[in-house]
Amino acid sequence: MAPARRCGGLEMARVVYVNGQYQPWDYARVHAEDRGFQFGDAVYEVCEVRNGHLIDETRHMDRLERSLGELGIPLPMSRGAWKRVMRETIRRNRVTDGMVYLQVSRGARPRDFIFSDAIDMMPTVVCLSRPVNRAKRDAAAQGIAVKSMPDIRWGRCDIKTVMLLASSLAKEAAKAEGGKEAWLVDEKGFVTEGASSNAWIIDKDGRLVTRPTNNEILRGVTRTTLIDLLKKEGLELVERAFTIEEAKKAREAFVTSAGAIVTPVIKIDETPVGNGAPGITASRLRELFHTVAECAAK
Ligand code: PMP
């Protein structure tokens, strides 16, 4: 078993599943002419691992299948096979609390924009798992600052593709100004979502506001599960777009994702949200989230 190593503050995966084989991290390779590498022609999922259990596995697998379907990439394996691969990857990486990452590309072939004539192409499948950085996760509960910037991504943000350059640059720009997340703003001035999370505010009347899902945002699994929790808690949900100006004046703001769970937003650009401390409702939803999320058998 390879020892745990760190890179940029992250504990690294030890073993990576690539196309049917578990490889030590240093040797985990895909082909140089993989379409994921050349065209961003690949989709992915990130699922939380908590106490060794996969959280909301069914919804993540549903979304993975939808993403593949939207791009016409064949399903590389059955749900049963995915389950086994994810659990074996978690086990080999000795992860109790962390995440599992799945990626499926259309496969490798001589570079060509057209792919429909390559009938024998096999999807490339990667699965890795690594522990959460506990210090980062605990710090997130204390709230994060977000920075607003233009949403320059493509028109199918509902598909979870690996074309994450715009999102990566947005997060780098946010980081350079002391933010942990970027809130992306459309041409009309409305927040679409975070670079890697869904964006929420709580208005003066205690209603939870988040943008409705369409091709402009990703339907977050955490967003969907949180909506289940809101119903249970009797909290009112309004699915509509909001501006940065409205968010700055909101009672509370927060983001959701498999990694962030529910993370309070305490500052937007230079403006503190509410009294500049994590909101009561966001903090409570963070605590309650796992009482409604699916917790799959190990
Ligand atoms: N929007 C974007 C753009 C994301 O990248 C993510 C996280 N992958 C989310 C929303 C949140 O999705 P989930 O709750 O399924 O992690």
PDB file of C-alpha atoms and ligand atoms in Angstrom:
ATOM      1  CA  MET A   1       0.000   0.000   0.000  1.00  0.00           C
ATOM      2  CA  ALA A   2       1.467   3.347  -1.072  1.00  0.00           C
ATOM      3  CA  PRO A   3       1.809   5.859   1.798  1.00  0.00           C
ATOM      4  CA  ALA A   4      -0.504   8.921   1.912  1.00  0.00           C
ATOM      5  CA  ARG A   5       1.006  12.014   0.295  1.00  0.00           C
ATOM      6  CA  ARG A   6      -0.071  15.615   0.170  1.00  0.00           C
ATOM      7  CA  CYS A   7      -0.142  18.136  -2.653  1.00  0.00           C
ATOM      8  CA  GLY A   8      -1.185  21.792  -2.259  1.00  0.00           C
ATOM      9  CA  GLY A   9      -2.742  21.117   1.128  1.00  0.00           C
ATOM     10  CA  LEU A  10      -4.734  18.135  -0.189  1.00  0.00           C
ATOM     11  CA  GLU A  11      -4.253  14.571   0.838  1.00  0.00           C
ATOM     12  CA  MET A  12      -3.771  12.670  -2.398  1.00  0.00           C
ATOM     13  CA  ALA A  13      -5.431   9.521  -3.633  1.00  0.00           C
ATOM     14  CA  ARG A  14      -3.082   6.527  -3.314  1.00  0.00           C
ATOM     15  CA  VAL A  15      -4.727   4.312  -5.883  1.00  0.00           C
ATOM     16  CA  VAL A  16      -6.743   5.292  -8.961  1.00  0.00           C
ATOM     17  CA  TYR A  17      -9.120   3.073 -10.914  1.00  0.00           C
ATOM     18  CA  VAL A  18      -8.474   3.485 -14.653  1.00  0.00           C
ATOM     19  CA  ASN A  19     -10.339   1.334 -17.173  1.00  0.00           C
ATOM     20  CA  GLY A  20     -10.653  -1.760 -15.033  1.00  0.00           C
ATOM     21  CA  GLN A  21      -7.368  -1.541 -13.148  1.00  0.00           C
ATOM     22  CA  TYR A  22      -6.372  -0.098  -9.816  1.00  0.00           C
ATOM     23  CA  GLN A  23      -3.132   1.809 -10.391  1.00  0.00           C
ATOM     24  CA  PRO A  24      -0.778   3.527  -7.926  1.00  0.00           C
ATOM     25  CA  TRP A  25      -1.291   7.310  -8.311  1.00  0.00           C
ATOM     26  CA  ASP A  26       2.074   7.828 -10.051  1.00  0.00           C
ATOM     27  CA  TYR A  27       1.208   5.327 -12.766  1.00  0.00           C
ATOM     28  CA  ALA A  28      -2.476   6.152 -13.314  1.00  0.00           C
ATOM     29  CA  ARG A  29      -2.668   7.125 -17.018  1.00  0.00           C
ATOM     30  CA  VAL A  30      -5.157   7.667 -19.808  1.00  0.00           C
ATOM     31  CA  HIS A  31      -4.308   7.885 -23.517  1.00  0.00           C
ATOM     32  CA  ALA A  32      -2.750  11.090 -24.970  1.00  0.00           C
ATOM     33  CA  GLU A  33      -5.523  11.152 -27.587  1.00  0.00           C
ATOM     34  CA  ASP A  34      -8.344  10.769 -25.105  1.00  0.00           C
ATOM     35  CA  ARG A  35     -11.235  13.029 -26.128  1.00  0.00           C
ATOM     36  CA  GLY A  36     -11.587  14.155 -22.517  1.00  0.00           C
ATOM     37  CA  PHE A  37      -8.071  15.579 -22.766  1.00  0.00           C
ATOM     38  CA  GLN A  38      -8.385  17.035 -26.293  1.00  0.00           C
ATOM     39  CA  PHE A  39     -11.985  18.269 -26.331  1.00  0.00           C
ATOM     40  CA  GLY A  40     -13.239  18.268 -22.742  1.00  0.00           C
ATOM     41  CA  ASP A  41     -15.510  15.486 -24.022  1.00  0.00           C
ATOM     42  CA  ALA A  42     -16.074  13.904 -20.625  1.00  0.00           C
ATOM     43  CA  VAL A  43     -18.411  14.084 -17.653  1.00  0.00           C
ATOM     44  CA  TYR A  44     -17.813  13.608 -13.954  1.00  0.00           C
ATOM     45  CA  GLU A  45     -19.396  13.266 -10.541  1.00  0.00           C
ATOM     46  CA  VAL A  46     -18.236  14.034  -7.027  1.00  0.00           C
ATOM     47  CA  CYS A  47     -19.904  12.190  -4.163  1.00  0.00           C
ATOM     48  CA  GLU A  48     -19.324  12.757  -0.472  1.00  0.00           C
ATOM     49  CA  VAL A  49     -18.002   9.872   1.650  1.00  0.00           C
ATOM     50  CA  ARG A  50     -19.032  10.137   5.280  1.00  0.00           C
ATOM     51  CA  ASN A  51     -18.194   7.530   7.890  1.00  0.00           C
ATOM     52  CA  GLY A  52     -17.369   5.241   4.988  1.00  0.00           C
ATOM     53  CA  HIS A  53     -20.832   5.681   3.425  1.00  0.00           C
ATOM     54  CA  LEU A  54     -21.562   7.257   0.055  1.00  0.00           C
ATOM     55  CA  ILE A  55     -23.959  10.176   0.427  1.00  0.00           C
ATOM     56  CA  ASP A  56     -26.777  10.549  -2.109  1.00  0.00           C
ATOM     57  CA  GLU A  57     -25.242   7.873  -4.331  1.00  0.00           C
ATOM     58  CA  THR A  58     -28.512   7.264  -6.220  1.00  0.00           C
ATOM     59  CA  ARG A  59     -28.933  10.912  -7.204  1.00  0.00           C
ATOM     60  CA  HIS A  60     -25.292  11.212  -8.254  1.00  0.00           C
ATOM     61  CA  MET A  61     -25.581   8.095 -10.408  1.00  0.00           C
ATOM     62  CA  ASP A  62     -28.859   9.344 -11.890  1.00  0.00           C
ATOM     63  CA  ARG A  63     -27.131  12.597 -12.848  1.00  0.00           C
ATOM     64  CA  LEU A  64     -24.083  10.809 -14.246  1.00  0.00           C
ATOM     65  CA  GLU A  65     -26.353   8.737 -16.482  1.00  0.00           C
ATOM     66  CA  ARG A  66     -28.208  11.869 -17.566  1.00  0.00           C
ATOM     67  CA  SER A  67     -24.951  13.713 -18.398  1.00  0.00           C
ATOM     68  CA  LEU A  68     -23.735  10.730 -20.434  1.00  0.00           C
ATOM     69  CA  GLY A  69     -27.098  10.494 -22.181  1.00  0.00           C
ATOM     70  CA  GLU A  70     -27.100  14.203 -23.118  1.00  0.00           C
ATOM     71  CA  LEU A  71     -23.690  13.747 -24.806  1.00  0.00           C
ATOM     72  CA  GLY A  72     -24.516  10.356 -26.323  1.00  0.00           C
ATOM     73  CA  ILE A  73     -21.657   8.632 -24.494  1.00  0.00           C
ATOM     74  CA  PRO A  74     -22.574   4.976 -23.870  1.00  0.00           C
ATOM     75  CA  LEU A  75     -22.914   3.855 -20.254  1.00  0.00           C
ATOM     76  CA  PRO A  76     -19.565   2.187 -19.561  1.00  0.00           C
ATOM     77  CA  MET A  77     -20.871  -0.126 -16.828  1.00  0.00           C
ATOM     78  CA  SER A  78     -23.930  -1.145 -14.850  1.00  0.00           C
ATOM     79  CA  ARG A  79     -24.955   0.501 -11.581  1.00  0.00           C
ATOM     80  CA  GLY A  80     -23.881  -2.663  -9.778  1.00  0.00           C
ATOM     81  CA  ALA A  81     -20.403  -2.416 -11.305  1.00  0.00           C
ATOM     82  CA  TRP A  82     -20.149   1.298 -10.394  1.00  0.00           C
ATOM     83  CA  LYS A  83     -21.087   0.452  -6.818  1.00  0.00           C
ATOM     84  CA  ARG A  84     -18.341  -2.135  -6.607  1.00  0.00           C
ATOM     85  CA  VAL A  85     -15.715   0.112  -8.224  1.00  0.00           C
ATOM     86  CA  MET A  86     -16.519   3.077  -5.956  1.00  0.00           C
ATOM     87  CA  ARG A  87     -16.447   0.967  -2.804  1.00  0.00           C
ATOM     88  CA  GLU A  88     -13.227  -0.776  -3.792  1.00  0.00           C
ATOM     89  CA  THR A  89     -11.612   2.599  -4.605  1.00  0.00           C
ATOM     90  CA  ILE A  90     -12.691   3.970  -1.221  1.00  0.00           C
ATOM     91  CA  ARG A  91     -11.347   0.855   0.499  1.00  0.00           C
ATOM     92  CA  ARG A  92      -8.000   0.882  -1.294  1.00  0.00           C
ATOM     93  CA  ASN A  93      -7.548   4.564  -0.474  1.00  0.00           C
ATOM     94  CA  ARG A  94      -8.586   3.992   3.161  1.00  0.00           C
ATOM     95  CA  VAL A  95     -11.072   6.852   3.027  1.00  0.00           C
ATOM     96  CA  THR A  96     -13.562   7.220   5.863  1.00  0.00           C
ATOM     97  CA  ASP A  97     -14.490  10.878   5.339  1.00  0.00           C
ATOM     98  CA  GLY A  98     -13.768  12.408   1.967  1.00  0.00           C
ATOM     99  CA  MET A  99     -15.007  12.130  -1.558  1.00  0.00           C
ATOM    100  CA  VAL A 100     -15.223   9.875  -4.580  1.00  0.00           C
ATOM    101  CA  TYR A 101     -14.631  11.308  -8.047  1.00  0.00           C
ATOM    102  CA  LEU A 102     -15.851   9.562 -11.197  1.00  0.00           C
ATOM    103  CA  GLN A 103     -14.982  10.607 -14.704  1.00  0.00           C
ATOM    104  CA  VAL A 104     -16.126   9.121 -17.999  1.00  0.00           C
ATOM    105  CA  SER A 105     -14.832  10.377 -21.333  1.00  0.00           C
ATOM    106  CA  ARG A 106     -16.012   9.336 -24.783  1.00  0.00           C
ATOM    107  CA  GLY A 107     -12.702   7.520 -25.212  1.00  0.00           C
ATOM    108  CA  ALA A 108      -9.509   7.749 -27.241  1.00  0.00           C
ATOM    109  CA  ARG A 109      -9.185   8.029 -31.045  1.00  0.00           C
ATOM    110  CA  PRO A 110      -7.027   9.981 -33.550  1.00  0.00           C
ATOM    111  CA  ARG A 111      -7.936  13.642 -33.006  1.00  0.00           C
ATOM    112  CA  ASP A 112     -11.047  14.625 -34.969  1.00  0.00           C
ATOM    113  CA  PHE A 113     -13.920  16.975 -34.180  1.00  0.00           C
ATOM    114  CA  ILE A 114     -16.270  14.385 -35.637  1.00  0.00           C
ATOM    115  CA  PHE A 115     -16.667  11.305 -33.490  1.00  0.00           C
ATOM    116  CA  SER A 116     -19.846   9.617 -34.708  1.00  0.00           C
ATOM    117  CA  ASP A 117     -17.996   7.383 -37.176  1.00  0.00           C
ATOM    118  CA  ALA A 118     -15.789   5.848 -34.469  1.00  0.00           C
ATOM    119  CA  ILE A 119     -18.164   3.037 -33.577  1.00  0.00           C
ATOM    120  CA  ASP A 120     -15.646   0.947 -31.656  1.00  0.00           C
ATOM    121  CA  MET A 121     -14.608   3.706 -29.230  1.00  0.00           C
ATOM    122  CA  MET A 122     -14.671   2.591 -25.573  1.00  0.00           C
ATOM    123  CA  PRO A 123     -15.389   5.184 -22.876  1.00  0.00           C
ATOM    124  CA  THR A 124     -12.487   5.938 -20.535  1.00  0.00           C
ATOM    125  CA  VAL A 125     -13.432   5.460 -16.901  1.00  0.00           C
ATOM    126  CA  VAL A 126     -11.577   6.900 -13.913  1.00  0.00           C
ATOM    127  CA  CYS A 127     -12.514   6.623 -10.246  1.00  0.00           C
ATOM    128  CA  LEU A 128     -10.523   8.082  -7.381  1.00  0.00           C
ATOM    129  CA  SER A 129     -11.126   8.762  -3.737  1.00  0.00           C
ATOM    130  CA  ARG A 130      -9.340  10.891  -1.201  1.00  0.00           C
ATOM    131  CA  PRO A 131      -9.875  12.025   2.374  1.00  0.00           C
ATOM    132  CA  VAL A 132     -11.380  15.400   3.158  1.00  0.00           C
ATOM    133  CA  ASN A 133      -9.131  18.108   4.512  1.00  0.00           C
ATOM    134  CA  ARG A 134     -10.825  18.353   7.911  1.00  0.00           C
ATOM    135  CA  ALA A 135      -9.319  21.742   8.767  1.00  0.00           C
ATOM    136  CA  LYS A 136     -10.750  23.183   5.535  1.00  0.00           C
ATOM    137  CA  ARG A 137     -14.146  21.583   6.115  1.00  0.00           C
ATOM    138  CA  ASP A 138     -14.352  22.859   9.693  1.00  0.00           C
ATOM    139  CA  ALA A 139     -13.201  26.321   8.609  1.00  0.00           C
ATOM    140  CA  ALA A 140     -15.981  26.392   5.982  1.00  0.00           C
ATOM    141  CA  ALA A 141     -18.610  26.127   8.733  1.00  0.00           C
ATOM    142  CA  GLN A 142     -17.358  29.547   9.908  1.00  0.00           C
ATOM    143  CA  GLY A 143     -18.433  30.994   6.576  1.00  0.00           C
ATOM    144  CA  ILE A 144     -16.716  32.006   3.360  1.00  0.00           C
ATOM    145  CA  ALA A 145     -16.302  35.142   1.278  1.00  0.00           C
ATOM    146  CA  VAL A 146     -17.474  35.038  -2.343  1.00  0.00           C
ATOM    147  CA  LYS A 147     -16.495  37.278  -5.248  1.00  0.00           C
ATOM    148  CA  SER A 148     -18.812  38.095  -8.117  1.00  0.00           C
ATOM    149  CA  MET A 149     -17.646  37.813 -11.703  1.00  0.00           C
ATOM    150  CA  PRO A 150     -19.130  37.398 -15.166  1.00  0.00           C
ATOM    151  CA  ASP A 151     -20.376  33.945 -16.103  1.00  0.00           C
ATOM    152  CA  ILE A 152     -18.472  33.161 -19.311  1.00  0.00           C
ATOM    153  CA  ARG A 153     -19.278  29.422 -19.448  1.00  0.00           C
ATOM    154  CA  TRP A 154     -21.085  27.634 -22.266  1.00  0.00           C
ATOM    155  CA  GLY A 155     -24.837  27.149 -22.783  1.00  0.00           C
ATOM    156  CA  ARG A 156     -25.170  23.625 -21.335  1.00  0.00           C
ATOM    157  CA  CYS A 157     -24.146  24.069 -17.719  1.00  0.00           C
ATOM    158  CA  ASP A 158     -26.804  21.480 -16.821  1.00  0.00           C
ATOM    159  CA  ILE A 159     -24.418  18.781 -18.072  1.00  0.00           C
ATOM    160  CA  LYS A 160     -21.628  18.053 -15.603  1.00  0.00           C
ATOM    161  CA  THR A 161     -18.760  18.134 -18.086  1.00  0.00           C
ATOM    162  CA  VAL A 162     -15.051  18.482 -17.308  1.00  0.00           C
ATOM    163  CA  MET A 163     -14.941  21.760 -19.290  1.00  0.00           C
ATOM    164  CA  LEU A 164     -14.104  23.608 -16.103  1.00  0.00           C
ATOM    165  CA  LEU A 165     -11.567  26.175 -17.299  1.00  0.00           C
ATOM    166  CA  ALA A 166     -13.883  29.189 -16.882  1.00  0.00           C
ATOM    167  CA  SER A 167     -14.839  27.945 -13.420  1.00  0.00           C
ATOM    168  CA  SER A 168     -11.235  27.265 -12.461  1.00  0.00           C
ATOM    169  CA  LEU A 169     -10.118  30.749 -13.583  1.00  0.00           C
ATOM    170  CA  ALA A 170     -13.056  32.306 -11.725  1.00  0.00           C
ATOM    171  CA  LYS A 171     -12.075  30.524  -8.517  1.00  0.00           C
ATOM    172  CA  GLU A 172      -8.437  31.561  -8.943  1.00  0.00           C
ATOM    173  CA  ALA A 173      -9.538  35.179  -9.416  1.00  0.00           C
ATOM    174  CA  ALA A 174     -11.761  34.918  -6.327  1.00  0.00           C
ATOM    175  CA  LYS A 175      -8.878  33.438  -4.338  1.00  0.00           C
ATOM    176  CA  ALA A 176      -6.550  36.261  -5.384  1.00  0.00           C
ATOM    177  CA  GLU A 177      -9.009  38.653  -3.722  1.00  0.00           C
ATOM    178  CA  GLY A 178      -9.483  36.559  -0.589  1.00  0.00           C
ATOM    179  CA  GLY A 179     -12.644  34.720  -1.687  1.00  0.00           C
ATOM    180  CA  LYS A 180     -13.262  30.979  -1.424  1.00  0.00           C
ATOM    181  CA  GLU A 181     -15.873  30.853  -4.188  1.00  0.00           C
ATOM    182  CA  ALA A 182     -16.861  32.879  -7.244  1.00  0.00           C
ATOM    183  CA  TRP A 183     -20.504  33.796  -7.796  1.00  0.00           C
ATOM    184  CA  LEU A 184     -21.076  33.896 -11.512  1.00  0.00           C
ATOM    185  CA  VAL A 185     -23.314  36.624 -12.885  1.00  0.00           C
ATOM    186  CA  ASP A 186     -25.235  36.432 -16.170  1.00  0.00           C
ATOM    187  CA  GLU A 187     -25.560  39.221 -18.766  1.00  0.00           C
ATOM    188  CA  LYS A 188     -28.718  40.539 -17.098  1.00  0.00           C
ATOM    189  CA  GLY A 189     -26.965  40.910 -13.739  1.00  0.00           C
ATOM    190  CA  PHE A 190     -28.431  37.818 -12.055  1.00  0.00           C
ATOM    191  CA  VAL A 191     -26.347  35.243 -10.187  1.00  0.00           C
ATOM    192  CA  THR A 192     -26.361  31.929 -12.013  1.00  0.00           C
ATOM    193  CA  GLU A 193     -24.480  29.801  -9.453  1.00  0.00           C
ATOM    194  CA  GLY A 194     -21.101  29.390  -7.810  1.00  0.00           C
ATOM    195  CA  ALA A 195     -18.137  28.193  -9.867  1.00  0.00           C
ATOM    196  CA  SER A 196     -18.517  24.807  -8.147  1.00  0.00           C
ATOM    197  CA  SER A 197     -21.682  25.164  -6.061  1.00  0.00           C
ATOM    198  CA  ASN A 198     -25.272  26.371  -6.153  1.00  0.00           C
ATOM    199  CA  ALA A 199     -25.986  29.849  -4.739  1.00  0.00           C
ATOM    200  CA  TRP A 200     -28.717  30.637  -2.210  1.00  0.00           C
ATOM    201  CA  ILE A 201     -29.971  33.602  -0.217  1.00  0.00           C
ATOM    202  CA  ILE A 202     -32.538  33.970   2.554  1.00  0.00           C
ATOM    203  CA  ASP A 203     -34.704  37.059   2.152  1.00  0.00           C
ATOM    204  CA  LYS A 204     -36.024  39.397   4.847  1.00  0.00           C
ATOM    205  CA  ASP A 205     -39.159  37.238   5.221  1.00  0.00           C
ATOM    206  CA  GLY A 206     -37.137  34.051   5.783  1.00  0.00           C
ATOM    207  CA  ARG A 207     -37.817  32.589   2.334  1.00  0.00           C
ATOM    208  CA  LEU A 208     -35.017  30.564   0.754  1.00  0.00           C
ATOM    209  CA  VAL A 209     -34.244  31.780  -2.730  1.00  0.00           C
ATOM    210  CA  THR A 210     -32.256  29.923  -5.390  1.00  0.00           C
ATOM    211  CA  ARG A 211     -32.225  30.049  -9.154  1.00  0.00           C
ATOM    212  CA  PRO A 212     -34.527  27.614 -10.982  1.00  0.00           C
ATOM    213  CA  THR A 213     -32.742  24.862 -12.866  1.00  0.00           C
ATOM    214  CA  ASN A 214     -32.421  25.005 -16.632  1.00  0.00           C
ATOM    215  CA  ASN A 215     -29.474  24.838 -19.052  1.00  0.00           C
ATOM    216  CA  GLU A 216     -27.744  27.765 -17.269  1.00  0.00           C
ATOM    217  CA  ILE A 217     -26.907  25.950 -14.051  1.00  0.00           C
ATOM    218  CA  LEU A 218     -26.117  22.508 -12.723  1.00  0.00           C
ATOM    219  CA  ARG A 219     -28.943  20.831 -10.825  1.00  0.00           C
ATOM    220  CA  GLY A 220     -26.897  20.162  -7.705  1.00  0.00           C
ATOM    221  CA  VAL A 221     -27.633  16.943  -5.875  1.00  0.00           C
ATOM    222  CA  THR A 222     -27.083  18.835  -2.618  1.00  0.00           C
ATOM    223  CA  ARG A 223     -29.572  21.465  -3.850  1.00  0.00           C
ATOM    224  CA  THR A 224     -32.171  18.753  -4.509  1.00  0.00           C
ATOM    225  CA  THR A 225     -31.643  17.059  -1.146  1.00  0.00           C
ATOM    226  CA  LEU A 226     -31.712  20.408   0.642  1.00  0.00           C
ATOM    227  CA  ILE A 227     -35.116  21.079  -0.935  1.00  0.00           C
ATOM    228  CA  ASP A 228     -36.312  17.823   0.707  1.00  0.00           C
ATOM    229  CA  LEU A 229     -35.004  19.163   4.026  1.00  0.00           C
ATOM    230  CA  LEU A 230     -36.725  22.538   3.558  1.00  0.00           C
ATOM    231  CA  LYS A 231     -40.051  20.772   3.047  1.00  0.00           C
ATOM    232  CA  LYS A 232     -39.492  18.735   6.200  1.00  0.00           C
ATOM    233  CA  GLU A 233     -38.586  21.855   8.171  1.00  0.00           C
ATOM    234  CA  GLY A 234     -41.526  23.825   6.793  1.00  0.00           C
ATOM    235  CA  LEU A 235     -39.256  26.469   5.247  1.00  0.00           C
ATOM    236  CA  GLU A 236     -40.496  28.340   2.193  1.00  0.00           C
ATOM    237  CA  LEU A 237     -38.594  27.943  -1.076  1.00  0.00           C
ATOM    238  CA  VAL A 238     -38.736  30.417  -3.952  1.00  0.00           C
ATOM    239  CA  GLU A 239     -36.998  29.382  -7.154  1.00  0.00           C
ATOM    240  CA  ARG A 240     -36.091  32.634  -8.852  1.00  0.00           C
ATOM    241  CA  ALA A 241     -32.965  34.482  -9.917  1.00  0.00           C
ATOM    242  CA  PHE A 242     -31.431  37.170  -7.664  1.00  0.00           C
ATOM    243  CA  THR A 243     -28.820  39.873  -8.204  1.00  0.00           C
ATOM    244  CA  ILE A 244     -25.587  40.469  -6.312  1.00  0.00           C
ATOM    245  CA  GLU A 245     -27.115  43.683  -4.909  1.00  0.00           C
ATOM    246  CA  GLU A 246     -30.063  41.741  -3.495  1.00  0.00           C
ATOM    247  CA  ALA A 247     -27.722  39.081  -2.098  1.00  0.00           C
ATOM    248  CA  LYS A 248     -25.619  41.711  -0.319  1.00  0.00           C
ATOM    249  CA  LYS A 249     -28.756  42.923   1.473  1.00  0.00           C
ATOM    250  CA  ALA A 250     -30.084  39.426   2.195  1.00  0.00           C
ATOM    251  CA  ARG A 251     -30.537  38.118   5.721  1.00  0.00           C
ATOM    252  CA  GLU A 252     -28.292  35.143   4.939  1.00  0.00           C
ATOM    253  CA  ALA A 253     -26.490  33.602   1.994  1.00  0.00           C
ATOM    254  CA  PHE A 254     -24.943  30.187   1.470  1.00  0.00           C
ATOM    255  CA  VAL A 255     -23.678  27.712  -1.110  1.00  0.00           C
ATOM    256  CA  THR A 256     -24.381  24.016  -1.568  1.00  0.00           C
ATOM    257  CA  SER A 257     -22.316  21.228  -3.103  1.00  0.00           C
ATOM    258  CA  ALA A 258     -21.272  17.681  -2.248  1.00  0.00           C
ATOM    259  CA  GLY A 259     -18.005  19.062  -0.877  1.00  0.00           C
ATOM    260  CA  ALA A 260     -19.307  22.231   0.796  1.00  0.00           C
ATOM    261  CA  ILE A 261     -22.587  20.602   1.999  1.00  0.00           C
ATOM    262  CA  VAL A 262     -24.242  23.846   3.193  1.00  0.00           C
ATOM    263  CA  THR A 263     -21.587  26.544   3.662  1.00  0.00           C
ATOM    264  CA  PRO A 264     -22.584  29.994   4.926  1.00  0.00           C
ATOM    265  CA  VAL A 265     -21.492  32.998   2.861  1.00  0.00           C
ATOM    266  CA  ILE A 266     -20.499  35.846   5.175  1.00  0.00           C
ATOM    267  CA  LYS A 267     -19.136  38.341   2.644  1.00  0.00           C
ATOM    268  CA  ILE A 268     -19.992  39.141  -0.974  1.00  0.00           C
ATOM    269  CA  ASP A 269     -17.298  41.218  -2.667  1.00  0.00           C
ATOM    270  CA  GLU A 270     -16.529  43.714   0.117  1.00  0.00           C
ATOM    271  CA  THR A 271     -19.972  43.670   1.764  1.00  0.00           C
ATOM    272  CA  PRO A 272     -20.695  41.587   4.884  1.00  0.00           C
ATOM    273  CA  VAL A 273     -23.900  39.546   4.637  1.00  0.00           C
ATOM    274  CA  GLY A 274     -26.199  40.120   7.641  1.00  0.00           C
ATOM    275  CA  ASN A 275     -23.939  40.770  10.627  1.00  0.00           C
ATOM    276  CA  GLY A 276     -20.992  39.158   8.865  1.00  0.00           C
ATOM    277  CA  ALA A 277     -21.244  35.873  10.794  1.00  0.00           C
ATOM    278  CA  PRO A 278     -22.663  32.516   9.605  1.00  0.00           C
ATOM    279  CA  GLY A 279     -26.464  32.732   9.419  1.00  0.00           C
ATOM    280  CA  ILE A 280     -28.566  30.764  11.916  1.00  0.00           C
ATOM    281  CA  THR A 281     -30.633  29.046   9.227  1.00  0.00           C
ATOM    282  CA  ALA A 282     -27.695  28.118   6.999  1.00  0.00           C
ATOM    283  CA  SER A 283     -25.811  26.706   9.988  1.00  0.00           C
ATOM    284  CA  ARG A 284     -28.857  24.703  11.073  1.00  0.00           C
ATOM    285  CA  LEU A 285     -29.388  23.334   7.563  1.00  0.00           C
ATOM    286  CA  ARG A 286     -25.731  22.306   7.494  1.00  0.00           C
ATOM    287  CA  GLU A 287     -26.219  20.380  10.733  1.00  0.00           C
ATOM    288  CA  LEU A 288     -29.441  18.712   9.579  1.00  0.00           C
ATOM    289  CA  PHE A 289     -28.438  17.936   6.007  1.00  0.00           C
ATOM    290  CA  HIS A 290     -27.375  14.349   6.637  1.00  0.00           C
ATOM    291  CA  THR A 291     -30.640  13.516   8.388  1.00  0.00           C
ATOM    292  CA  VAL A 292     -32.360  13.622   4.972  1.00  0.00           C
ATOM    293  CA  ALA A 293     -29.546  12.674   2.546  1.00  0.00           C
ATOM    294  CA  GLU A 294     -29.364   9.085   1.355  1.00  0.00           C
ATOM    295  CA  CYS A 295     -26.638   7.180   3.184  1.00  0.00           C
ATOM    296  CA  ALA A 296     -25.767   4.130   1.074  1.00  0.00           C
ATOM    297  CA  ALA A 297     -24.667   0.759   2.454  1.00  0.00           C
ATOM    298  CA  LYS A 298     -20.879   0.298   2.516  1.00  0.00           C
TER     299      LYS A 298
HETATM  300  N1  PMP B   1     -22.882  23.952  -9.685  1.00  0.00           N
HETATM  301  C1  PMP B   1     -21.676  23.682 -10.182  1.00  0.00           C
HETATM  302  C2  PMP B   1     -21.193  24.496 -11.329  1.00  0.00           C
HETATM  303  C3  PMP B   1     -20.878  22.677  -9.631  1.00  0.00           C
HETATM  304  O1  PMP B   1     -19.661  22.412 -10.146  1.00  0.00           O
HETATM  305  C4  PMP B   1     -21.355  21.960  -8.501  1.00  0.00           C
HETATM  306  C5  PMP B   1     -20.512  20.906  -7.843  1.00  0.00           C
HETATM  307  N2  PMP B   1     -19.991  19.993  -8.711  1.00  0.00           N
HETATM  308  C6  PMP B   1     -22.625  22.265  -8.018  1.00  0.00           C
HETATM  309  C7  PMP B   1     -23.364  23.258  -8.622  1.00  0.00           C
HETATM  310  C8  PMP B   1     -23.198  21.502  -6.851  1.00  0.00           C
HETATM  311  O2  PMP B   1     -23.547  20.196  -7.226  1.00  0.00           O
HETATM  312  P1  PMP B   1     -23.621  19.031  -6.157  1.00  0.00           P
HETATM  313  O3  PMP B   1     -24.504  19.526  -5.063  1.00  0.00           O
HETATM  314  O4  PMP B   1     -24.213  17.898  -6.894  1.00  0.00           O
HETATM  315  O5  PMP B   1     -22.230  18.771  -5.697  1.00  0.00           O
END
